Tab-separated table of C-alpha atoms and ligand atoms in Angstrom:
chain	number	residue	atom	x	y	z
A	103	MET	CA	-28.283	-42.073	-17.573
A	104	VAL	CA	-27.749	-40.325	-14.257
A	105	ASN	CA	-30.087	-41.102	-11.399
A	106	ASP	CA	-31.048	-37.666	-10.067
A	107	ASN	CA	-32.964	-39.087	-7.112
A	108	LYS	CA	-29.767	-40.494	-5.671
A	109	ILE	CA	-27.914	-37.183	-6.058
A	110	GLY	CA	-30.533	-35.158	-4.210
A	111	TRP	CA	-31.201	-32.171	-6.483
A	112	LYS	CA	-34.319	-30.360	-5.368
A	113	PHE	CA	-35.169	-27.511	-7.692
A	114	ASP	CA	-37.853	-24.981	-6.919
A	115	ASN	CA	-37.524	-22.175	-9.420
A	116	THR	CA	-39.042	-18.806	-8.645
A	117	TYR	CA	-37.026	-16.310	-10.730
A	118	THR	CA	-38.675	-17.797	-13.830
A	119	GLY	CA	-41.933	-16.343	-12.498
A	120	LEU	CA	-40.645	-12.795	-13.126
A	121	PRO	CA	-41.746	-10.971	-16.303
A	122	GLU	CA	-40.329	-12.548	-19.452
A	123	SER	CA	-38.454	-9.356	-20.316
A	124	MET	CA	-36.243	-9.930	-17.253
A	125	LEU	CA	-34.809	-13.200	-18.572
A	126	THR	CA	-34.337	-15.510	-21.530
A	127	ARG	CA	-35.116	-19.199	-21.401
A	128	LEU	CA	-32.405	-21.216	-23.158
A	129	SER	CA	-30.244	-24.281	-22.676
A	130	PRO	CA	-26.490	-24.418	-22.241
A	131	THR	CA	-24.684	-25.162	-25.489
A	132	PRO	CA	-23.431	-28.774	-25.278
A	133	VAL	CA	-19.654	-29.187	-25.224
A	134	LYS	CA	-17.493	-31.594	-27.198
A	135	SER	CA	-15.787	-33.796	-24.627
A	136	PRO	CA	-16.290	-32.701	-21.035
A	137	GLU	CA	-13.785	-33.737	-18.386
A	138	LEU	CA	-14.187	-33.014	-14.695
A	139	VAL	CA	-11.278	-31.054	-13.200
A	140	ILE	CA	-12.470	-30.454	-9.666
A	141	ILE	CA	-15.575	-30.960	-7.575
A	142	ASN	CA	-16.210	-29.370	-4.183
A	143	LYS	CA	-17.107	-32.249	-1.886
A	144	ASP	CA	-17.638	-30.062	1.198
A	145	LEU	CA	-20.021	-27.780	-0.645
A	146	SER	CA	-21.857	-30.744	-2.197
A	147	LYS	CA	-22.467	-32.043	1.298
A	148	GLU	CA	-23.681	-28.654	2.546
A	149	LEU	CA	-26.089	-28.521	-0.358
A	150	GLY	CA	-27.335	-32.029	0.442
A	151	LEU	CA	-25.977	-33.435	-2.812
A	152	ASP	CA	-24.458	-36.895	-2.912
A	153	PHE	CA	-22.199	-37.582	-5.865
A	154	SER	CA	-20.579	-40.668	-4.354
A	155	LYS	CA	-22.407	-42.978	-6.763
A	156	THR	CA	-21.921	-40.758	-9.795
A	157	ASN	CA	-18.895	-41.683	-11.876
A	158	LYS	CA	-16.445	-39.184	-13.360
A	159	GLU	CA	-17.964	-39.398	-16.818
A	160	GLN	CA	-21.407	-38.618	-15.459
A	161	LEU	CA	-20.056	-35.749	-13.333
A	162	SER	CA	-18.380	-34.366	-16.443
A	163	SER	CA	-21.680	-34.501	-18.325
A	164	ILE	CA	-23.624	-32.877	-15.475
A	165	PHE	CA	-21.205	-30.016	-14.789
A	166	SER	CA	-20.696	-29.155	-18.440
A	167	GLY	CA	-24.437	-28.893	-18.990
A	168	ASN	CA	-24.489	-31.793	-21.466
A	169	ILE	CA	-27.007	-33.536	-19.195
A	170	LEU	CA	-29.376	-31.421	-17.154
A	171	PRO	CA	-30.788	-32.633	-13.832
A	172	SER	CA	-34.563	-32.891	-13.757
A	173	GLY	CA	-36.314	-29.868	-12.304
A	174	THR	CA	-33.995	-27.343	-13.930
A	175	GLU	CA	-35.450	-24.455	-15.960
A	176	THR	CA	-32.400	-22.928	-17.574
A	177	ILE	CA	-32.337	-19.169	-18.023
A	178	ALA	CA	-30.011	-16.245	-18.644
A	179	GLN	CA	-30.842	-13.166	-16.598
A	180	ALA	CA	-31.141	-9.692	-18.069
A	181	TYR	CA	-29.472	-6.811	-16.250
A	182	ALA	CA	-27.764	-3.507	-16.820
A	183	GLY	CA	-24.804	-1.913	-15.103
A	184	HIS	CA	-22.402	0.942	-14.775
A	185	GLN	CA	-19.109	-0.415	-16.085
A	186	PHE	CA	-16.275	1.875	-14.992
A	187	GLY	CA	-18.921	4.572	-14.563
A	188	HIS	CA	-20.652	4.095	-17.928
A	189	PHE	CA	-24.179	2.756	-18.125
A	190	THR	CA	-24.658	-0.313	-20.361
A	191	ILE	CA	-27.349	-2.918	-20.976
A	192	LEU	CA	-25.829	-6.286	-20.138
A	193	GLY	CA	-27.179	-9.667	-19.001
A	194	ASP	CA	-25.697	-13.118	-18.587
A	195	GLY	CA	-23.526	-13.235	-21.672
A	196	ARG	CA	-21.918	-16.540	-20.809
A	197	ALA	CA	-23.820	-17.765	-17.799
A	198	ILE	CA	-26.923	-19.875	-17.436
A	199	ILE	CA	-28.841	-20.459	-14.237
A	200	LEU	CA	-30.060	-24.040	-13.962
A	201	GLY	CA	-32.509	-23.237	-11.228
A	202	GLU	CA	-32.834	-22.761	-7.482
A	203	HIS	CA	-31.804	-25.728	-5.391
A	204	ILE	CA	-33.330	-26.043	-1.921
A	205	THR	CA	-31.176	-27.580	0.819
A	206	LYS	CA	-32.434	-29.746	3.669
A	207	ASN	CA	-32.563	-26.730	5.960
A	208	LYS	CA	-34.616	-24.863	3.369
A	209	LYS	CA	-31.891	-22.588	2.062
A	210	ARG	CA	-32.318	-21.495	-1.544
A	211	TYR	CA	-29.321	-21.321	-3.901
A	212	ASP	CA	-28.975	-20.454	-7.560
A	213	ILE	CA	-26.968	-23.081	-9.398
A	214	GLN	CA	-25.281	-21.378	-12.327
A	215	PHE	CA	-22.939	-22.365	-15.130
A	216	LYS	CA	-20.362	-19.839	-16.229
A	217	GLY	CA	-18.874	-20.374	-19.694
A	218	SER	CA	-21.849	-22.360	-20.968
A	219	GLY	CA	-22.253	-20.769	-24.391
A	220	LYS	CA	-23.744	-17.746	-26.098
A	221	THR	CA	-26.937	-16.071	-24.959
A	222	PRO	CA	-28.892	-13.128	-26.371
A	223	TYR	CA	-26.792	-10.973	-24.008
A	224	SER	CA	-23.385	-12.119	-25.289
A	225	ARG	CA	-22.925	-9.049	-27.508
A	226	ASN	CA	-19.824	-9.799	-29.605
A	227	ALA	CA	-18.283	-12.343	-27.268
A	228	ASP	CA	-18.234	-16.137	-27.480
A	229	GLY	CA	-20.109	-17.105	-24.305
A	230	ARG	CA	-17.225	-19.292	-23.242
A	231	ALA	CA	-14.614	-19.272	-20.502
A	232	ALA	CA	-11.058	-20.538	-20.167
A	233	LEU	CA	-9.799	-23.018	-17.596
A	234	GLY	CA	-7.416	-20.577	-15.850
A	235	PRO	CA	-9.995	-17.897	-14.978
A	236	MET	CA	-12.603	-20.477	-13.927
A	237	LEU	CA	-10.157	-22.214	-11.581
A	238	ARG	CA	-9.095	-18.780	-10.359
A	239	GLU	CA	-12.700	-18.019	-9.393
A	240	TYR	CA	-12.929	-21.452	-7.751
A	241	ILE	CA	-9.777	-20.868	-5.660
A	242	ILE	CA	-10.501	-17.291	-4.623
A	243	SER	CA	-14.209	-17.693	-3.911
A	244	GLU	CA	-13.495	-20.741	-1.747
A	245	ALA	CA	-10.678	-18.871	0.005
A	246	MET	CA	-13.086	-15.995	0.714
A	247	TYR	CA	-15.643	-18.402	2.149
A	248	HIS	CA	-13.083	-19.856	4.542
A	249	LEU	CA	-11.895	-16.353	5.446
A	250	LYS	CA	-15.480	-15.934	6.639
A	251	ILE	CA	-16.424	-13.368	4.018
A	252	PRO	CA	-19.848	-13.571	2.340
A	253	THR	CA	-19.348	-14.903	-1.166
A	254	THR	CA	-20.744	-16.962	-3.989
A	255	ARG	CA	-19.154	-20.405	-4.042
A	256	SER	CA	-17.797	-22.859	-6.570
A	257	LEU	CA	-19.100	-26.381	-6.925
A	258	ALA	CA	-17.174	-27.729	-9.904
A	259	VAL	CA	-15.010	-26.988	-12.896
A	260	VAL	CA	-15.127	-29.079	-16.070
A	261	LYS	CA	-12.939	-28.804	-19.161
A	262	THR	CA	-15.015	-28.664	-22.321
A	263	GLY	CA	-12.584	-30.328	-24.713
A	264	GLU	CA	-12.862	-27.215	-26.871
A	265	LYS	CA	-10.498	-24.320	-27.296
A	266	VAL	CA	-11.454	-20.746	-26.494
A	267	PHE	CA	-9.691	-18.067	-28.459
A	268	ARG	CA	-8.303	-15.073	-26.597
A	269	GLU	CA	-4.846	-13.698	-27.452
A	270	THR	CA	-3.900	-17.359	-27.804
A	271	PRO	CA	-5.997	-20.535	-27.889
A	272	LEU	CA	-6.830	-21.621	-24.333
A	273	ILE	CA	-8.420	-24.669	-22.726
A	274	GLY	CA	-12.197	-24.136	-22.477
A	275	ALA	CA	-14.003	-24.724	-19.178
A	276	VAL	CA	-17.304	-24.339	-17.352
A	277	LEU	CA	-17.566	-23.315	-13.685
A	278	THR	CA	-20.581	-24.178	-11.567
A	279	ARG	CA	-21.288	-21.262	-9.283
A	280	VAL	CA	-23.559	-21.342	-6.251
A	281	ALA	CA	-25.073	-18.079	-5.023
A	282	SER	CA	-27.872	-17.122	-2.686
A	283	SER	CA	-29.148	-15.278	-5.759
A	284	HIS	CA	-27.826	-13.368	-8.746
A	285	ILE	CA	-29.892	-10.237	-8.149
A	286	ARG	CA	-27.526	-7.335	-8.659
A	287	VAL	CA	-27.724	-3.563	-8.401
A	288	GLY	CA	-27.677	-3.840	-12.196
A	289	THR	CA	-30.827	-6.000	-12.148
A	290	PHE	CA	-32.655	-3.106	-10.481
A	291	GLN	CA	-31.145	-0.670	-12.969
A	292	TYR	CA	-32.483	-2.836	-15.778
A	293	ALA	CA	-35.960	-3.028	-14.217
A	294	LEU	CA	-35.981	0.729	-13.647
A	295	ILE	CA	-35.614	1.490	-17.335
A	296	SER	CA	-37.753	-1.331	-18.715
A	297	GLU	CA	-40.721	-0.493	-20.870
A	298	ASP	CA	-43.016	-2.336	-18.538
A	299	LYS	CA	-43.309	0.005	-15.579
A	300	ASN	CA	-44.423	-2.857	-13.275
A	301	ASN	CA	-41.073	-4.628	-13.536
A	302	LEU	CA	-39.386	-2.577	-10.848
A	303	LYS	CA	-42.062	-3.214	-8.226
A	304	ILE	CA	-42.203	-6.906	-9.157
A	305	LEU	CA	-38.412	-7.261	-8.787
A	306	PHE	CA	-38.512	-5.299	-5.540
A	307	ASP	CA	-41.223	-7.550	-4.032
A	308	TYR	CA	-39.361	-10.616	-5.245
A	309	THR	CA	-36.106	-9.447	-3.645
A	310	LEU	CA	-37.766	-8.789	-0.293
A	311	LYS	CA	-39.327	-12.239	-0.294
A	312	ARG	CA	-36.072	-13.870	-1.254
A	313	HIS	CA	-33.583	-11.965	0.904
A	314	TYR	CA	-35.195	-9.474	3.262
A	315	GLN	CA	-38.303	-11.091	4.700
A	316	ASN	CA	-37.771	-9.166	7.940
A	317	ILE	CA	-38.898	-5.949	6.241
A	318	LEU	CA	-41.795	-7.360	4.218
A	319	SER	CA	-44.343	-5.718	6.466
A	320	SER	CA	-42.380	-2.684	7.569
A	321	LYS	CA	-43.806	0.833	7.187
A	322	ASN	CA	-41.631	1.710	4.227
A	323	PRO	CA	-39.859	-1.393	2.896
A	324	ALA	CA	-38.034	0.563	0.162
A	325	ILE	CA	-36.321	2.756	2.755
A	326	ASP	CA	-35.514	-0.294	4.855
A	327	LEU	CA	-34.155	-2.208	1.878
A	328	LEU	CA	-31.770	0.617	1.071
A	329	ILE	CA	-30.613	0.784	4.705
A	330	GLN	CA	-30.104	-2.973	4.929
A	331	VAL	CA	-28.302	-3.337	1.612
A	332	LEU	CA	-26.079	-0.417	2.605
A	333	GLU	CA	-25.205	-2.110	5.899
A	334	LYS	CA	-24.463	-5.418	4.172
A	335	GLN	CA	-22.244	-3.725	1.611
A	336	VAL	CA	-20.377	-1.794	4.309
A	337	ASP	CA	-19.721	-5.060	6.140
A	338	LEU	CA	-18.595	-6.680	2.914
A	339	VAL	CA	-16.122	-3.999	1.893
A	340	ILE	CA	-14.787	-3.846	5.472
A	341	ASN	CA	-14.094	-7.559	5.196
A	342	TRP	CA	-12.268	-7.021	1.909
A	343	MET	CA	-10.173	-4.262	3.466
A	344	ARG	CA	-9.418	-6.531	6.425
A	345	VAL	CA	-7.765	-9.218	4.308
A	346	GLY	CA	-6.363	-6.995	1.547
A	347	PHE	CA	-8.766	-8.201	-1.123
A	348	ILE	CA	-9.128	-6.086	-4.252
A	349	HIS	CA	-12.206	-6.969	-6.287
A	350	GLY	CA	-10.991	-5.250	-9.418
A	351	VAL	CA	-14.318	-4.712	-11.251
A	352	MET	CA	-16.764	-3.171	-8.831
A	353	ASN	CA	-19.240	-2.352	-11.583
A	354	THR	CA	-22.868	-2.114	-10.450
A	355	ASP	CA	-23.620	-5.376	-12.262
A	356	ASN	CA	-21.045	-7.032	-10.032
A	357	MET	CA	-22.643	-5.927	-6.745
A	358	SER	CA	-25.054	-8.453	-5.301
A	359	ILE	CA	-28.145	-7.323	-3.394
A	360	SER	CA	-27.637	-10.253	-1.004
A	361	GLY	CA	-24.280	-8.832	0.117
A	362	GLU	CA	-22.119	-11.651	-1.256
A	363	THR	CA	-18.849	-11.062	-3.075
A	364	ILE	CA	-19.671	-11.876	-6.674
A	365	ASP	CA	-17.925	-12.107	-10.050
A	366	TYR	CA	-14.317	-12.971	-9.533
A	367	GLY	CA	-12.512	-11.577	-12.528
A	368	PRO	CA	-9.293	-9.612	-12.159
A	369	CYS	CA	-9.492	-9.698	-8.349
A	370	ALA	CA	-6.371	-10.324	-6.259
A	371	PHE	CA	-4.943	-10.093	-2.768
A	372	MET	CA	-2.506	-7.313	-2.000
A	373	ASP	CA	0.969	-8.476	-0.991
A	374	ILE	CA	2.887	-5.284	-0.260
A	375	TYR	CA	0.765	-2.705	1.530
A	376	ASN	CA	0.029	0.186	-0.779
A	377	PRO	CA	-3.419	1.756	-0.614
A	378	GLU	CA	-3.242	2.611	-4.309
A	379	THR	CA	-2.798	-0.997	-5.382
A	380	VAL	CA	-4.562	-1.949	-8.617
A	381	PHE	CA	-4.052	-5.317	-10.277
A	382	SER	CA	-6.523	-5.198	-13.139
A	383	SER	CA	-4.929	-4.485	-16.507
A	384	ILE	CA	-8.040	-2.556	-17.622
A	385	ASP	CA	-8.354	-0.322	-14.541
A	386	HIS	CA	-6.130	2.431	-15.944
A	387	ASN	CA	-7.308	5.189	-13.605
A	388	GLY	CA	-7.314	3.118	-10.452
A	389	ARG	CA	-11.076	3.512	-10.047
A	390	TYR	CA	-11.174	0.188	-8.188
A	391	ALA	CA	-7.886	0.520	-6.279
A	392	TYR	CA	-7.712	-0.905	-2.728
A	393	PHE	CA	-8.388	2.383	-0.943
A	394	ASN	CA	-11.106	3.420	-3.417
A	395	GLN	CA	-13.258	0.376	-2.674
A	396	PRO	CA	-15.347	1.969	0.105
A	397	GLY	CA	-15.991	5.094	-1.998
A	398	ILE	CA	-17.032	2.967	-4.966
A	399	THR	CA	-19.310	0.904	-2.738
A	400	LYS	CA	-21.025	4.152	-1.778
A	401	TRP	CA	-21.209	5.228	-5.433
A	402	ASN	CA	-22.819	1.908	-6.404
A	403	LEU	CA	-25.259	2.176	-3.508
A	404	ALA	CA	-26.254	5.614	-4.790
A	405	ARG	CA	-27.102	3.982	-8.133
A	406	PHE	CA	-29.175	1.423	-6.218
A	407	ALA	CA	-30.898	4.248	-4.313
A	408	GLU	CA	-31.853	5.848	-7.652
A	409	CYS	CA	-33.690	2.650	-8.545
A	410	LEU	CA	-35.637	2.763	-5.298
A	411	VAL	CA	-36.720	6.391	-5.665
A	412	PRO	CA	-40.048	5.502	-7.369
A	413	LEU	CA	-40.823	3.091	-4.507
A	414	ILE	CA	-39.941	5.281	-1.522
A	415	ASP	CA	-42.578	8.002	-1.881
A	416	SER	CA	-44.995	9.226	-4.538
A	417	ASP	CA	-43.419	12.668	-4.180
A	418	LYS	CA	-40.199	12.315	-6.203
A	419	ASN	CA	-38.352	15.149	-4.473
A	420	LYS	CA	-39.169	13.750	-1.073
A	421	SER	CA	-37.965	10.311	-2.189
A	422	ILE	CA	-34.695	11.718	-3.478
A	423	GLN	CA	-34.155	13.579	-0.244
A	424	ILE	CA	-34.765	10.457	1.862
A	425	ALA	CA	-32.551	8.312	-0.360
A	426	THR	CA	-29.781	10.928	-0.301
A	427	GLU	CA	-29.862	11.123	3.476
A	428	ILE	CA	-29.486	7.346	3.731
A	429	ILE	CA	-26.592	7.266	1.251
A	430	ASN	CA	-24.911	10.057	3.195
A	431	THR	CA	-24.805	7.882	6.322
A	432	PHE	CA	-22.302	5.666	4.511
A	433	GLY	CA	-19.161	7.552	5.558
A	434	GLU	CA	-19.914	7.566	9.249
A	435	ILE	CA	-21.015	3.920	9.347
A	436	TYR	CA	-17.984	2.871	7.331
A	437	ASN	CA	-15.476	4.789	9.455
A	438	LYS	CA	-16.898	3.432	12.675
A	439	LYS	CA	-16.832	-0.149	11.430
A	440	TRP	CA	-13.394	0.265	9.882
A	441	ILE	CA	-11.888	1.359	13.189
A	442	GLU	CA	-13.652	-1.502	14.966
A	443	MET	CA	-12.197	-3.918	12.418
A	444	MET	CA	-8.688	-2.455	12.705
A	445	ARG	CA	-8.899	-2.601	16.500
A	446	LYS	CA	-9.534	-6.318	16.194
A	447	LYS	CA	-6.600	-6.710	13.826
A	448	LEU	CA	-4.436	-5.111	16.504
A	449	GLY	CA	-5.998	-6.918	19.466
A	450	LEU	CA	-7.412	-3.757	21.014
A	451	PHE	CA	-10.391	-4.086	23.320
A	452	ASN	CA	-12.372	-1.026	24.488
A	453	LYS	CA	-12.016	2.331	22.796
A	454	ASN	CA	-9.280	4.864	23.166
A	455	ASP	CA	-9.191	8.298	21.537
A	456	ASP	CA	-5.721	7.646	20.169
A	457	ASP	CA	-6.603	4.340	18.486
A	458	GLU	CA	-7.189	5.821	15.062
A	459	LYS	CA	-3.845	7.589	15.191
A	460	LEU	CA	-2.100	4.403	16.286
A	461	ILE	CA	-3.711	2.456	13.438
A	462	ASN	CA	-2.827	5.065	10.823
A	463	GLU	CA	0.771	5.307	12.032
A	464	LEU	CA	1.197	1.590	11.429
A	465	LEU	CA	-0.375	1.800	7.963
A	466	SER	CA	1.847	4.742	7.008
A	467	TRP	CA	4.902	2.849	8.150
A	468	MET	CA	3.815	-0.234	6.143
A	469	ASP	CA	3.278	1.923	3.088
A	470	GLU	CA	6.648	3.627	3.430
A	471	LYS	CA	8.572	0.406	4.051
A	472	LYS	CA	6.583	-1.642	1.523
A	473	ALA	CA	5.713	-4.125	4.241
A	474	ASP	CA	3.718	-7.215	3.401
A	475	PHE	CA	0.083	-6.609	4.436
A	476	THR	CA	-0.775	-10.100	5.718
A	477	ASN	CA	2.596	-10.818	7.284
A	478	THR	CA	2.867	-7.564	9.239
A	479	PHE	CA	-0.102	-8.648	11.332
A	480	CYS	CA	1.435	-12.118	11.609
A	481	VAL	CA	4.589	-10.520	13.016
A	482	LEU	CA	2.512	-8.742	15.660
A	483	MET	CA	0.809	-12.029	16.539
A	484	GLU	CA	4.262	-13.648	16.663
A	485	GLN	CA	3.151	-16.010	13.944
A	486	ASN	CA	5.667	-14.937	11.415
A	487	ILE	CA	7.808	-17.403	9.585
A	488	GLU	CA	9.929	-15.144	7.444
A	489	ASN	CA	12.898	-13.399	8.891
A	490	ASN	CA	12.372	-9.973	7.375
A	491	LYS	CA	14.802	-7.252	8.435
A	492	ILE	CA	12.267	-4.460	8.018
A	493	TYR	CA	10.673	-5.443	11.303
A	494	ASN	CA	13.904	-4.448	13.063
A	495	ASP	CA	13.342	-0.937	11.801
A	496	GLU	CA	13.609	1.661	14.538
A	497	ASN	CA	10.248	3.259	13.706
A	498	PHE	CA	8.466	-0.059	13.744
A	499	ILE	CA	9.937	-0.878	17.150
A	500	LYS	CA	8.884	2.528	18.454
A	501	TRP	CA	5.377	1.976	17.136
A	502	LYS	CA	5.295	-1.501	18.648
A	503	ASN	CA	6.119	-0.092	22.064
A	504	LYS	CA	3.204	2.337	21.810
A	505	TRP	CA	0.989	-0.508	20.731
A	506	LYS	CA	2.091	-2.653	23.681
A	507	LYS	CA	1.204	0.166	26.060
A	508	ARG	CA	-2.228	0.403	24.455
A	509	ILE	CA	-2.678	-3.383	24.779
A	510	LYS	CA	-2.174	-2.967	28.531
A	511	LEU	CA	-5.283	-0.730	28.577
A	512	ASN	CA	-7.289	-3.776	27.503
A	513	ASN	CA	-7.174	-4.888	31.134
A	514	LYS	CA	-7.193	-8.432	29.892
A	515	PRO	CA	-4.517	-11.090	29.600
A	516	LEU	CA	-2.375	-10.763	26.465
A	517	THR	CA	-3.624	-14.152	25.298
A	518	GLU	CA	-7.084	-12.658	24.793
A	519	ALA	CA	-5.677	-9.918	22.590
A	520	ILE	CA	-3.815	-12.525	20.563
A	521	ASP	CA	-6.956	-14.675	20.255
A	522	LEU	CA	-8.869	-11.664	18.965
A	523	MET	CA	-6.133	-10.949	16.418
A	524	ARG	CA	-5.963	-14.578	15.367
A	525	SER	CA	-9.699	-14.545	14.626
A	526	VAL	CA	-9.408	-11.768	12.019
A	527	ASN	CA	-5.838	-11.875	10.689
A	528	PRO	CA	-5.344	-14.731	8.239
A	529	LEU	CA	-1.976	-16.454	8.085
A	530	VAL	CA	-2.662	-17.613	4.569
A	531	VAL	CA	-4.376	-15.840	1.700
A	532	PRO	CA	-4.294	-16.903	-1.947
A	533	ARG	CA	-1.193	-14.971	-2.890
A	534	ASN	CA	-0.915	-14.042	-6.550
A	535	HIS	CA	2.312	-15.907	-7.244
A	536	LYS	CA	0.868	-19.076	-5.700
A	537	VAL	CA	-2.386	-18.731	-7.627
A	538	GLU	CA	-0.415	-18.391	-10.858
A	539	GLU	CA	1.771	-21.351	-9.950
A	540	VAL	CA	-1.135	-23.738	-9.380
A	541	LEU	CA	-2.998	-22.467	-12.462
A	542	ASN	CA	0.070	-23.065	-14.614
A	543	SER	CA	0.303	-26.619	-13.329
A	544	ALA	CA	-3.430	-27.180	-13.860
A	545	ASN	CA	-3.118	-25.898	-17.414
A	546	SER	CA	-0.528	-28.576	-18.053
A	547	ASN	CA	-2.685	-31.269	-16.484
A	548	ASN	CA	-1.083	-31.431	-13.045
A	549	LEU	CA	-3.837	-30.876	-10.486
A	550	LYS	CA	-1.864	-31.818	-7.378
A	551	PRO	CA	-0.686	-28.266	-6.526
A	552	LEU	CA	-4.263	-26.961	-6.950
A	553	GLU	CA	-5.696	-29.605	-4.652
A	554	LYS	CA	-3.009	-28.969	-2.019
A	555	PHE	CA	-3.569	-25.202	-2.197
A	556	ILE	CA	-7.327	-25.572	-1.758
A	557	GLU	CA	-6.768	-27.721	1.338
A	558	VAL	CA	-4.497	-25.058	2.883
A	559	LEU	CA	-6.954	-22.275	2.078
A	560	LYS	CA	-9.619	-24.093	4.083
A	561	LYS	CA	-7.871	-23.137	7.343
A	562	PRO	CA	-6.549	-19.618	6.768
A	563	TYR	CA	-6.420	-18.694	10.445
A	564	GLU	CA	-4.603	-21.803	11.642
A	565	ASN	CA	-0.910	-22.375	11.817
A	566	LYS	CA	-0.388	-25.778	10.234
A	567	ASN	CA	2.787	-27.493	9.104
A	568	ASN	CA	1.682	-27.196	5.502
A	569	THR	CA	1.087	-23.430	5.540
A	570	LYS	CA	4.712	-22.238	5.509
A	571	GLU	CA	5.350	-22.062	1.756
A	572	TYR	CA	2.053	-20.229	1.273
A	573	GLN	CA	2.958	-17.532	3.802
A	574	LEU	CA	6.066	-16.343	2.052
A	575	PRO	CA	5.661	-12.943	0.437
A	576	ALA	CA	5.772	-12.606	-3.293
A	577	PRO	CA	9.178	-12.520	-4.968
A	578	PRO	CA	10.155	-8.926	-5.877
A	579	SER	CA	9.499	-9.737	-9.546
A	580	ASN	CA	5.796	-9.861	-8.686
A	581	GLU	CA	5.585	-6.185	-7.798
A	582	LYS	CA	4.162	-5.399	-11.222
A	583	TYR	CA	1.642	-8.240	-11.046
A	584	GLN	CA	-1.349	-7.739	-13.345
A	585	THR	CA	-4.621	-9.548	-13.640
A	586	PHE	CA	-6.725	-9.775	-16.757
A	587	CYS	CA	-10.489	-9.828	-16.993
A	588	GLY	CA	-11.780	-13.358	-16.639
A	589	THR	CA	-12.938	-13.703	-20.198
B	642	AMP	P1	-17.886	-9.288	-16.050
B	642	AMP	O1	-16.783	-8.324	-16.330
B	642	AMP	O2	-17.443	-10.709	-15.879
B	642	AMP	O3	-18.785	-8.852	-14.962
B	642	AMP	O4	-18.768	-9.322	-17.386
B	642	AMP	C1	-19.424	-8.213	-17.893
B	642	AMP	C2	-20.435	-8.627	-18.938
B	642	AMP	O5	-19.782	-9.220	-20.053
B	642	AMP	C3	-21.454	-9.627	-18.472
B	642	AMP	O6	-22.675	-9.318	-19.078
B	642	AMP	C4	-20.896	-10.924	-18.975
B	642	AMP	O7	-21.889	-11.917	-19.137
B	642	AMP	C5	-20.298	-10.521	-20.295
B	642	AMP	N1	-19.216	-11.399	-20.719
B	642	AMP	C6	-17.988	-11.517	-20.198
B	642	AMP	N2	-17.260	-12.427	-20.863
B	642	AMP	C7	-18.044	-12.914	-21.841
B	642	AMP	C8	-17.875	-13.900	-22.878
B	642	AMP	N3	-16.729	-14.557	-23.059
B	642	AMP	N4	-18.935	-14.126	-23.685
B	642	AMP	C9	-20.086	-13.474	-23.542
B	642	AMP	N5	-20.302	-12.546	-22.606
B	642	AMP	C10	-19.307	-12.265	-21.754
B	643	MG	MG1	-20.292	-9.536	-14.050
C-alpha cells in the first residue's frame, strides 16, 4: 500500500467533463516488473509532492501505473492532426492522463503516462515506449525548462520489465509527463469535425477557462484567442531558434494551445550552424528543418484559425477574412521579435538600421565556415573553451570589428552587453553525441552519466567546472546524425 495523503496528490479533474466523444476512459495496462530509473526531485517539490517516505518499489509501482493514486480518472484524449501536411484522426495511442494535479499555489497540471499500453487510438501500434526515447524526452524537456523555454516536463521514468519490439527488442519504459494541459491544435481540429456540433464551442470555452481567463469576457474571445495563441507560438519558436532547437515533428497534433514545447520525438539541437538542418530520419523533404520552423508555426496557426472560423462571426466570409488578417500578422511579428532576440544574443542595446545586416553577415559566415552554433556566441562572450582555428579567420575578425563598433553605440559599459548575452546564450545544450552517450550507458544499466548530465543541464547559462566536456562540439563523425521517431 502507498499512503497517498503523505505524498500530496491533489487531483481535480475537469477534462473528463468534456463530451464523451472527446476522450476514452481506460486504465493503464499493468506492467510485468516495474523498476524506477529516474525521478525528478526538483519538479516533485514544485508540484508539492513528497516522495521521501515512498520506497523505490512503491515509486516503481506508481510511475508504471500499476498502482494509481486516489483521485485519478484515467483517460486517453481524442484528437486529430496534420502529420507532414496530411490530415489524420489520431488520439493518445500510448498515453494516458491520470488527472489534473493542483499545486499549493493553485496551478493545474496534467499528469500523463507515455508508453502505458494500447488505447482505442493506438491504430496498429503497441501502445508502448522504449527506455531510450523516454529518457531522451526526460533529458531534453528538462534542458528546455532550464533554458527558460516553455515546455512540458518530466517527472519520472520507469522500466517496465517487458521488451518492446522495434527493429530490435528494446527495454520497455513509461515516462510521466507534466503539462499545463494537453490541448493541441489537433484537439480543435478533432472538435471541428465531430458529429456533435457543440463540441467545438465546449472545447473553446474550456480552453479559455483553463488557459486564457483574461479574454473570457472580451468582445470577441475567438479573435483574441487566435491573437494570443499566435503570440505565444511566435515567442516559442523564437526561443527554439535562439538555442538551435529543432523540434522535428511540428505536426498540428504536436502544437500545444498553452504555448509549451510538447512531444519530444526526433528533436535535437543543432551543432554546426546550417539553416537547412534536419535530424529526423522521416523528414525527407526538410519540412521541419531549422529555418522552416517559423513558417510551419504559421501554417499550423492557420489550421488553428480554421477551427475558430465558426466562432468568430456568424458570417463565414467575414470570419475567414478576420482570421486571415490575423494569420498574416505573423511575418511582421516574427521578424521584429527575431531581430530583438538576435540583438540580445549579440549584446546590442537600442536599435540601429544596420543591425539586421550585421546579424545576417555573422550567420552567413557561420554557415559558410560550418561554425558551431552555440560555441560561436560563446566565443563572442569570451566564454569559449575550445581552441578552434576558424575564429582566426580574416572575415570573422573583420565582422568582429564591426560588431565591436556597434557595441560602442550601446552607450553602456561592455559588461552590460556581456550580461545581456550571457542571459540568452547557453554555454551548454544537450548535444546529440552526449545525449547518445548517456542513453547508451543507461541502456546498459549505468545511470551515472545520465544523472551527471541532468545536473549540468540545470545551469545552462553558467560557467561551471563541470561544463567543459559538454561544451565541446560534436566529433566530425556526427555530421550525419539522425534521430528516429520516439516510438
Ligand atoms: P507522435 O509522432 O509521437 O506525435 O505520435 C503520433 C501519433 O501516433 C499519436 O497519436 C501517438 O499516440 C501515436 N503513437 C506513437 N507511437 C505509438 C505507439 N508505440 N503505440 C501507439 N500509438 C503510438
Ligand atoms: Mg504527438
